[in-house]
Every structure is written in structure tokens, then in C-alpha cells.
CSV table of C-alpha atoms in Angstrom, one decimal:
chain,number,residue,atom,x,y,z
A,1,MET,CA,33.5,0.6,13.5
A,2,LYS,CA,32.4,0.2,9.9
A,3,ILE,CA,29.0,1.3,8.5
A,4,PHE,CA,27.8,-0.9,5.7
A,5,ALA,CA,24.7,-0.3,3.6
A,6,ALA,CA,22.7,-2.3,1.0
A,7,GLY,CA,21.2,-0.5,-1.9
A,8,PHE,CA,18.2,-1.4,-4.1
A,9,ASN,CA,17.2,-4.3,-1.8
A,10,TYR,CA,13.4,-4.1,-2.0
A,11,GLU,CA,11.3,-4.7,-5.1
A,12,ALA,CA,8.9,-1.9,-4.3
A,13,TYR,CA,11.7,0.6,-4.0
A,14,ASN,CA,13.2,-0.5,-7.3
A,15,LYS,CA,9.9,-0.2,-9.1
A,16,GLU,CA,9.3,3.3,-7.8
A,17,ALA,CA,12.8,4.3,-8.8
A,18,GLU,CA,12.4,2.5,-12.1
A,19,VAL,CA,15.5,0.4,-11.4
A,20,SER,CA,15.7,-3.2,-12.5
A,21,LEU,CA,19.5,-3.7,-12.6
A,22,TYR,CA,19.8,-4.7,-9.0
A,23,ASN,CA,16.8,-7.0,-8.6
A,24,GLU,CA,18.9,-10.2,-9.1
A,25,GLY,CA,22.5,-11.3,-8.6
A,26,GLU,CA,24.8,-10.0,-5.9
A,27,PRO,CA,23.9,-7.3,-3.4
A,28,LEU,CA,24.9,-3.7,-4.0
A,29,ILE,CA,27.0,-2.6,-1.1
A,30,PHE,CA,28.3,0.8,-0.1
A,31,THR,CA,29.9,2.2,3.0
A,32,LYS,CA,29.5,5.4,5.1
A,33,ALA,CA,32.1,7.2,7.1
A,34,ASP,CA,31.9,6.7,10.9
A,35,SER,CA,31.7,10.4,11.2
A,36,ALA,CA,28.3,10.2,9.5
A,37,LEU,CA,26.8,8.4,12.5
A,38,VAL,CA,24.3,10.2,14.7
A,39,LYS,CA,22.4,8.6,17.5
A,40,THR,CA,18.8,9.0,18.6
A,41,ARG,CA,17.8,12.3,20.3
A,42,LYS,CA,20.7,14.1,18.7
A,43,PRO,CA,19.9,16.8,16.0
A,44,VAL,CA,20.7,16.3,12.4
A,45,PHE,CA,22.1,19.4,10.7
A,46,LEU,CA,21.4,19.6,7.0
A,47,PRO,CA,24.4,20.8,5.0
A,48,ASP,CA,23.8,24.2,3.4
A,49,ASP,CA,25.6,23.5,0.2
A,50,LEU,CA,24.4,20.0,-0.8
A,51,GLY,CA,20.8,20.9,-2.0
A,52,PRO,CA,17.7,18.8,-1.1
A,53,VAL,CA,18.1,16.0,1.4
A,54,ASP,CA,16.0,12.8,1.5
A,55,ALA,CA,15.5,10.3,4.2
A,56,GLU,CA,15.2,6.5,3.9
A,57,ALA,CA,14.1,4.5,6.9
A,58,GLU,CA,15.9,1.1,7.1
A,59,LEU,CA,16.2,-1.9,9.3
A,60,VAL,CA,19.7,-1.7,10.8
A,61,VAL,CA,21.6,-4.8,12.2
A,62,ARG,CA,24.4,-4.8,14.8
A,63,ILE,CA,27.3,-7.2,14.3
A,64,CYS,CA,28.2,-8.9,17.6
A,65,ARG,CA,31.3,-11.0,16.9
A,66,LEU,CA,34.4,-11.2,14.8
A,67,GLY,CA,33.9,-13.0,11.5
A,68,LYS,CA,35.4,-13.6,8.1
A,69,ALA,CA,34.1,-15.8,5.2
A,70,ILE,CA,31.0,-16.7,7.1
A,71,PRO,CA,28.7,-19.3,5.5
A,72,GLU,CA,25.2,-18.1,5.2
A,73,ARG,CA,23.8,-20.9,7.3
A,74,PHE,CA,25.9,-19.6,10.3
A,75,ALA,CA,25.4,-15.8,9.6
A,76,HIS,CA,22.7,-15.5,12.3
A,77,ARG,CA,25.3,-16.1,14.9
A,78,TYR,CA,27.1,-12.8,14.0
A,79,TYR,CA,24.3,-10.2,14.8
A,80,ASP,CA,22.4,-9.8,18.0
A,81,ALA,CA,20.2,-6.6,17.7
A,82,VAL,CA,18.3,-4.4,15.3
A,83,THR,CA,17.0,-0.9,15.2
A,84,CYS,CA,15.4,1.6,12.8
A,85,GLY,CA,18.0,3.9,11.1
A,86,ILE,CA,17.8,6.6,8.5
A,87,ASP,CA,20.0,6.8,5.5
A,88,PHE,CA,20.1,10.5,4.5
A,89,THR,CA,21.0,11.4,0.9
A,90,ALA,CA,21.7,14.7,-0.8
A,91,ARG,CA,19.5,13.7,-3.7
A,92,ARG,CA,20.5,16.2,-6.4
A,93,LEU,CA,24.2,15.4,-5.8
A,94,PHE,CA,23.5,11.7,-5.8
A,95,GLN,CA,21.7,11.9,-9.1
A,96,ARG,CA,24.6,13.9,-10.7
A,97,LEU,CA,27.3,11.5,-9.4
A,98,SER,CA,25.3,8.5,-10.5
A,99,HIS,CA,24.8,10.0,-14.0
A,100,GLU,CA,28.5,10.7,-14.2
A,101,GLY,CA,29.4,7.2,-13.1
A,102,ARG,CA,31.2,8.5,-10.0
A,103,PRO,CA,31.1,7.1,-6.4
A,104,TRP,CA,28.1,8.1,-4.2
A,105,GLU,CA,30.0,8.9,-1.0
A,106,MET,CA,29.9,12.7,-1.2
A,107,SER,CA,26.1,12.5,-1.3
A,108,LYS,CA,25.7,9.9,1.5
A,109,CYS,CA,28.6,10.3,3.9
A,110,PHE,CA,28.3,13.8,5.2
A,111,ASP,CA,28.1,14.3,9.0
A,112,GLY,CA,24.8,13.1,10.3
A,113,ALA,CA,23.9,11.1,7.2
A,114,ALA,CA,23.6,7.8,9.1
A,115,ALA,CA,21.1,8.1,12.0
A,116,VAL,CA,20.6,5.1,14.2
A,117,GLY,CA,18.1,4.3,16.9
A,118,GLU,CA,18.2,2.4,20.2
A,119,TRP,CA,19.1,-1.2,19.8
A,120,VAL,CA,16.4,-3.9,20.2
A,121,PRO,CA,17.8,-7.4,21.2
A,122,LEU,CA,16.8,-9.9,18.5
A,123,GLU,CA,15.1,-12.1,21.0
A,124,GLN,CA,12.6,-9.3,21.7
A,125,THR,CA,11.4,-9.5,18.0
A,126,ALA,CA,9.5,-12.1,16.1
A,127,GLY,CA,12.7,-13.0,14.3
A,128,ILE,CA,14.9,-11.4,11.6
A,129,ARG,CA,12.5,-12.3,8.8
A,130,ASP,CA,9.4,-10.8,10.5
A,131,ILE,CA,10.3,-7.3,11.6
A,132,HIS,CA,8.1,-4.3,10.7
A,133,PHE,CA,9.7,-0.9,10.7
A,134,ARG,CA,8.5,2.6,9.8
A,135,LEU,CA,9.3,6.3,9.7
A,136,HIS,CA,7.1,9.1,11.0
A,137,ARG,CA,7.7,12.7,9.9
A,138,ASN,CA,5.9,15.3,12.0
A,139,GLY,CA,3.6,12.7,13.4
A,140,HIS,CA,2.6,11.0,10.1
A,141,CYS,CA,3.8,7.7,8.8
A,142,VAL,CA,5.7,8.3,5.5
A,143,GLN,CA,7.6,5.0,5.1
A,144,GLN,CA,7.1,1.5,6.2
A,145,GLY,CA,8.7,-1.9,5.5
A,146,HIS,CA,8.9,-5.5,6.4
A,147,SER,CA,12.1,-7.5,6.6
A,148,ALA,CA,10.5,-10.5,4.8
A,149,ASP,CA,10.4,-8.3,1.6
A,150,MET,CA,14.2,-7.9,1.2
A,151,LEU,CA,15.6,-9.2,-2.0
A,152,HIS,CA,18.8,-10.2,-0.1
A,153,GLY,CA,18.0,-11.2,3.5
A,154,VAL,CA,20.1,-10.3,6.5
A,155,ASP,CA,21.9,-13.6,6.6
A,156,ALA,CA,22.8,-13.4,2.9
A,157,LEU,CA,24.1,-9.8,3.3
A,158,VAL,CA,26.2,-10.7,6.3
A,159,ALA,CA,27.7,-13.7,4.5
A,160,TYR,CA,28.4,-11.7,1.4
A,161,LEU,CA,30.0,-8.8,3.3
A,162,SER,CA,32.3,-11.2,5.2
A,163,ARG,CA,33.8,-12.4,1.8
A,164,TRP,CA,35.3,-9.0,1.4
A,165,PHE,CA,35.6,-7.5,4.9
A,166,THR,CA,36.5,-8.8,8.3
A,167,LEU,CA,33.3,-8.1,10.4
A,168,ARG,CA,34.0,-6.8,13.9
A,169,THR,CA,31.9,-6.3,17.0
A,170,GLY,CA,30.1,-3.0,16.7
A,171,ASP,CA,30.0,-2.8,12.9
A,172,ILE,CA,26.5,-2.0,11.7
A,173,LEU,CA,24.6,-2.8,8.5
A,174,TYR,CA,21.8,-0.8,6.9
A,175,THR,CA,19.7,-3.3,4.9
A,176,GLY,CA,18.0,-1.0,2.4
A,177,ALA,CA,15.0,1.2,2.0
A,178,PRO,CA,11.6,-0.5,1.4
A,179,VAL,CA,10.0,2.4,-0.5
A,180,ALA,CA,11.0,5.6,-2.2
A,181,PRO,CA,12.8,8.3,-0.1
A,182,VAL,CA,11.0,11.2,1.4
A,183,ALA,CA,12.2,14.8,1.5
A,184,VAL,CA,13.1,16.4,4.9
A,185,ALA,CA,13.4,20.0,5.9
A,186,ILE,CA,14.6,22.1,8.7
A,187,ASP,CA,12.3,21.8,11.8
A,188,ASP,CA,11.0,18.3,10.8
A,189,ARG,CA,10.6,15.8,13.6
A,190,LEU,CA,11.5,12.3,12.6
A,191,GLU,CA,10.6,9.1,14.5
A,192,GLY,CA,11.7,5.5,13.7
A,193,TRP,CA,9.8,2.5,14.9
A,194,ILE,CA,10.6,-1.2,15.2
A,195,ASP,CA,7.2,-3.0,15.3
A,196,ASP,CA,5.3,-1.1,18.0
A,197,ARG,CA,8.4,0.4,19.6
A,198,MET,CA,9.7,3.9,18.9
A,199,VAL,CA,13.5,3.6,18.9
A,200,LEU,CA,14.6,6.8,17.1
A,201,GLN,CA,13.8,10.5,17.6
A,202,LEU,CA,15.5,13.2,15.6
A,203,ASN,CA,15.0,16.9,15.0
A,204,VAL,CA,16.2,18.3,11.7
A,205,LYS,CA,18.2,21.6,12.0
């Protein structure tokens, strides 16, 4: 199983982060180790030595068939479900690595850095371009997004990825954070929602 993620894929996020480089052109893609994956109702343990950790709620897509060099017009055939996931980032380390021009993996691939909720079949949604998702921290909504606001839509991301990677059943794609990340701390309770459905529950340890 491969974990793909798109960065800087929402205009609002980029404005808050004062980033303009990724507003146009090709998607920015990175990967996470499969050991980073943690499923709903499992605790997330914050590493002691990585400094402050942020959470970014994202729409996550599940690949459902083998594909390579997929035309964008056929990309919808290669995913079948969505959920709300959380991309955790060791923020101070991420900033240092970015400033030094080094890869981000050490700040984004630690164990538990890729939380994923229960899968919602696509036919139970209003369609991939009309999905609302949000993150609650300790009972309060702290992030929310809408799939229509992506700079690179899901079909475009799937087609782009398939140029470089063979997509396999069970691969997952994080499609980007809609707004600025939020800090998390030990004893926080996190909940991820797809429309009016809670799909993700995590306790931070």
C-alpha cells in the first residue's frame, strides 16, 4: 500500500501560509511511509523529540483498481470511497527542513502521522466535487473544507500520480488541507467528519 499526499492544494491555505508558488502548474506530491498509518479509534502518540505537532484535516480517497497512465477523463473509475484523514506534521522540523531545501519526510512520516477514518462509499456522497469535511478538536470545529475548492481536483491528482506510479487497490491519497494547520496536544480528542457523518475519532497521547 502506498500513501500519497498533495500539498498546497487550496487557495485559502496558500494565502494563510503566504505561499504562491504552488497555486498553478503541476500538483505538489509527497508520500508517507505505510508505518505512519493509524486508523480511527486508535491513539496517536506524539513523538517526544520532534517538537510541536500540527494537524491538517483532509479529504482522503481510496484507490480501487490497478492503473497506470490514466487519462483524467477516466480517473473516476479508479477510486470508490472517501474519508476524512489527518496529516500530522512536526511543524518546527518541517520549517527547518524546508528552509534548508531538504526533503520533508522526517517531519511527516513518523508513526501515526497519517490518520484515516472509516471509508464512505462514493455513491453515499453528493459526488467527489461536492464533499464537505471538517475537523473537531475537543468538541469544537477548528478546520473545514469543501472538495470543490481544490486547485487540483481528485481526477486530476489521480491522473497525475499514475504518470509516475502504478496505482494499486488499497493505495490512498490525501488531497490537501483546506486551511492553516492547528496545533494538537496530549489529551486532545480529534474527530473527523464527512458531510454530517463522523468517520474519525482519535485521542492524542
